[in-house]
Amino acid sequence: MLVNKEPIDAVARVVHYSQAERLGRQWVTKFKEHVDRQMYEVVIQAIAGKRIVARETIKPFRKDVLSKLHASDISRRRKLLEKQKEGRKKLTAVAGNISIDQKAFQGFLAK
């Protein structure tokens, strides 16, 4: 399994190639349930060899910057969303690592 393109050895498993896609989908959806949302997007992928067989995305927290705007002010709305997007890029560049709790791993590996 990969989380943000980084391999996680704790949940690695050797399975037959014919079952890799089915088990990969199950594991990715189950792992997504146990991992908390972060400040930025988290991508969870299951791989078999070099091939990605399953993928899930955990959406980031998002502050509602449009709550104080009037509905017809489109240019201001676009400006605020672009500003928020730039801030997210800076945040991922500075703090690109993901923190996953041990409870998430324990809950995921428990059957």
Short mmCIF file of the C-alpha atoms (twelve columns), coordinates in Angstrom:
data_MODEL
# 
_entry.id   MODEL 
# 
loop_
_atom_site.group_PDB 
_atom_site.id 
_atom_site.type_symbol 
_atom_site.label_atom_id 
_atom_site.label_alt_id 
_atom_site.label_comp_id 
_atom_site.label_asym_id 
_atom_site.label_seq_id 
_atom_site.Cartn_x 
_atom_site.Cartn_y 
_atom_site.Cartn_z 
_atom_site.pdbx_PDB_model_num 
ATOM 1   C CA . MET A 1   0.000   0.000   0.000   1 
ATOM 2   C CA . LEU A 2   1.058   3.549   -0.708  1 
ATOM 3   C CA . VAL A 3   -0.035  6.653   1.177   1 
ATOM 4   C CA . ASN A 4   0.832   9.810   -0.777  1 
ATOM 5   C CA . LYS A 5   3.220   7.767   -2.945  1 
ATOM 6   C CA . GLU A 6   5.116   6.511   0.114   1 
ATOM 7   C CA . PRO A 7   5.106   2.760   0.820   1 
ATOM 8   C CA . ILE A 8   3.770   1.549   4.163   1 
ATOM 9   C CA . ASP A 9   5.430   -1.703  5.158   1 
ATOM 10  C CA . ALA A 10  3.167   -2.333  8.149   1 
ATOM 11  C CA . VAL A 11  0.218   -3.226  5.921   1 
ATOM 12  C CA . ALA A 12  2.127   -4.944  3.106   1 
ATOM 13  C CA . ARG A 13  0.834   -8.374  2.169   1 
ATOM 14  C CA . VAL A 14  1.761   -10.994 -0.401  1 
ATOM 15  C CA . VAL A 15  -1.248  -12.276 -2.363  1 
ATOM 16  C CA . HIS A 16  -1.773  -14.090 -5.644  1 
ATOM 17  C CA . TYR A 17  -1.948  -11.826 -8.687  1 
ATOM 18  C CA . SER A 18  -5.489  -12.962 -9.520  1 
ATOM 19  C CA . GLN A 19  -6.736  -11.744 -6.128  1 
ATOM 20  C CA . ALA A 20  -4.651  -8.572  -5.964  1 
ATOM 21  C CA . GLU A 21  -7.269  -6.263  -7.457  1 
ATOM 22  C CA . ARG A 22  -10.164 -7.499  -5.310  1 
ATOM 23  C CA . LEU A 23  -8.177  -7.481  -2.067  1 
ATOM 24  C CA . GLY A 24  -6.565  -4.151  -2.957  1 
ATOM 25  C CA . ARG A 25  -9.961  -2.475  -3.303  1 
ATOM 26  C CA . GLN A 26  -11.168 -3.959  -0.015  1 
ATOM 27  C CA . TRP A 27  -8.051  -2.894  1.868   1 
ATOM 28  C CA . VAL A 28  -8.032  0.629   0.449   1 
ATOM 29  C CA . THR A 29  -11.679 1.277   1.368   1 
ATOM 30  C CA . LYS A 30  -11.169 -0.223  4.819   1 
ATOM 31  C CA . PHE A 31  -7.994  1.813   5.399   1 
ATOM 32  C CA . LYS A 32  -9.780  4.995   4.310   1 
ATOM 33  C CA . GLU A 33  -12.380 4.494   7.054   1 
ATOM 34  C CA . HIS A 34  -9.703  4.376   9.760   1 
ATOM 35  C CA . VAL A 35  -7.507  7.307   8.670   1 
ATOM 36  C CA . ASP A 36  -8.542  10.788  9.824   1 
ATOM 37  C CA . ARG A 37  -8.845  13.764  7.508   1 
ATOM 38  C CA . GLN A 38  -5.769  15.970  7.219   1 
ATOM 39  C CA . MET A 39  -5.166  19.565  6.218   1 
ATOM 40  C CA . TYR A 40  -4.483  18.423  2.667   1 
ATOM 41  C CA . GLU A 41  -5.534  15.644  0.332   1 
ATOM 42  C CA . VAL A 42  -4.364  12.114  1.214   1 
ATOM 43  C CA . VAL A 43  -4.101  9.527   -1.564  1 
ATOM 44  C CA . ILE A 44  -4.251  5.840   -0.595  1 
ATOM 45  C CA . GLN A 45  -3.219  3.346   -3.274  1 
ATOM 46  C CA . ALA A 46  -2.893  -0.426  -3.430  1 
ATOM 47  C CA . ILE A 47  -0.215  -1.752  -5.769  1 
ATOM 48  C CA . ALA A 48  0.545   -5.153  -7.228  1 
ATOM 49  C CA . GLY A 49  4.055   -5.186  -8.617  1 
ATOM 50  C CA . LYS A 50  4.376   -1.860  -10.400 1 
ATOM 51  C CA . ARG A 51  0.664   -1.559  -11.178 1 
ATOM 52  C CA . ILE A 52  -1.804  0.451   -9.086  1 
ATOM 53  C CA . VAL A 53  -4.907  -1.702  -8.603  1 
ATOM 54  C CA . ALA A 54  -6.986  0.509   -6.286  1 
ATOM 55  C CA . ARG A 55  -7.072  4.136   -5.206  1 
ATOM 56  C CA . GLU A 56  -9.028  6.199   -2.678  1 
ATOM 57  C CA . THR A 57  -8.721  9.876   -1.843  1 
ATOM 58  C CA . ILE A 58  -9.392  11.445  1.536   1 
ATOM 59  C CA . LYS A 59  -10.585 15.001  1.023   1 
ATOM 60  C CA . PRO A 60  -8.916  17.750  3.076   1 
ATOM 61  C CA . PHE A 61  -10.500 20.008  5.628   1 
ATOM 62  C CA . ARG A 62  -11.739 23.112  3.929   1 
ATOM 63  C CA . LYS A 63  -12.566 26.403  5.512   1 
ATOM 64  C CA . ASP A 64  -15.659 28.058  4.088   1 
ATOM 65  C CA . VAL A 65  -14.177 31.276  2.715   1 
ATOM 66  C CA . LEU A 66  -17.319 32.033  0.710   1 
ATOM 67  C CA . SER A 67  -19.723 32.263  3.646   1 
ATOM 68  C CA . LYS A 68  -19.395 36.020  4.015   1 
ATOM 69  C CA . LEU A 69  -19.884 36.814  0.319   1 
ATOM 70  C CA . HIS A 70  -22.960 37.919  -1.558  1 
ATOM 71  C CA . ALA A 71  -24.164 35.480  -4.229  1 
ATOM 72  C CA . SER A 72  -23.642 37.818  -7.184  1 
ATOM 73  C CA . ASP A 73  -20.025 38.765  -6.450  1 
ATOM 74  C CA . ILE A 74  -18.383 36.248  -8.794  1 
ATOM 75  C CA . SER A 75  -15.003 37.960  -9.268  1 
ATOM 76  C CA . ARG A 76  -14.422 38.254  -5.516  1 
ATOM 77  C CA . ARG A 77  -15.468 34.642  -5.045  1 
ATOM 78  C CA . ARG A 78  -12.987 33.447  -7.668  1 
ATOM 79  C CA . LYS A 79  -10.233 35.565  -6.106  1 
ATOM 80  C CA . LEU A 80  -10.802 34.061  -2.645  1 
ATOM 81  C CA . LEU A 81  -10.842 30.492  -3.996  1 
ATOM 82  C CA . GLU A 82  -7.591  31.081  -5.921  1 
ATOM 83  C CA . LYS A 83  -6.008  32.539  -2.786  1 
ATOM 84  C CA . GLN A 84  -7.076  29.480  -0.802  1 
ATOM 85  C CA . LYS A 85  -5.666  27.175  -3.477  1 
ATOM 86  C CA . GLU A 86  -2.273  28.931  -3.327  1 
ATOM 87  C CA . GLY A 87  -2.219  28.577  0.457   1 
ATOM 88  C CA . ARG A 88  -2.867  24.842  0.148   1 
ATOM 89  C CA . LYS A 89  0.043   24.480  -2.271  1 
ATOM 90  C CA . LYS A 90  2.338   26.260  0.178   1 
ATOM 91  C CA . LEU A 91  1.096   24.073  3.028   1 
ATOM 92  C CA . THR A 92  1.797   20.840  1.144   1 
ATOM 93  C CA . ALA A 93  5.238   22.100  0.140   1 
ATOM 94  C CA . VAL A 94  6.162   22.913  3.741   1 
ATOM 95  C CA . ALA A 95  4.467   20.043  5.568   1 
ATOM 96  C CA . GLY A 96  4.182   17.361  2.916   1 
ATOM 97  C CA . ASN A 97  4.279   14.422  5.302   1 
ATOM 98  C CA . ILE A 98  1.154   12.719  6.561   1 
ATOM 99  C CA . SER A 99  0.650   11.726  10.179  1 
ATOM 100 C CA . ILE A 100 -1.320  8.524   10.644  1 
ATOM 101 C CA . ASP A 101 -2.205  7.488   14.181  1 
ATOM 102 C CA . GLN A 102 -1.341  4.072   15.575  1 
ATOM 103 C CA . LYS A 103 -5.046  3.638   16.370  1 
ATOM 104 C CA . ALA A 104 -5.757  3.782   12.639  1 
ATOM 105 C CA . PHE A 105 -3.311  0.945   11.986  1 
ATOM 106 C CA . GLN A 106 -4.633  -1.090  14.901  1 
ATOM 107 C CA . GLY A 107 -8.241  -0.631  13.821  1 
ATOM 108 C CA . PHE A 108 -7.353  -1.504  10.247  1 
ATOM 109 C CA . LEU A 109 -5.380  -4.646  11.075  1 
ATOM 110 C CA . ALA A 110 -7.908  -5.914  13.653  1 
ATOM 111 C CA . LYS A 111 -10.420 -8.269  12.090  1 
# 
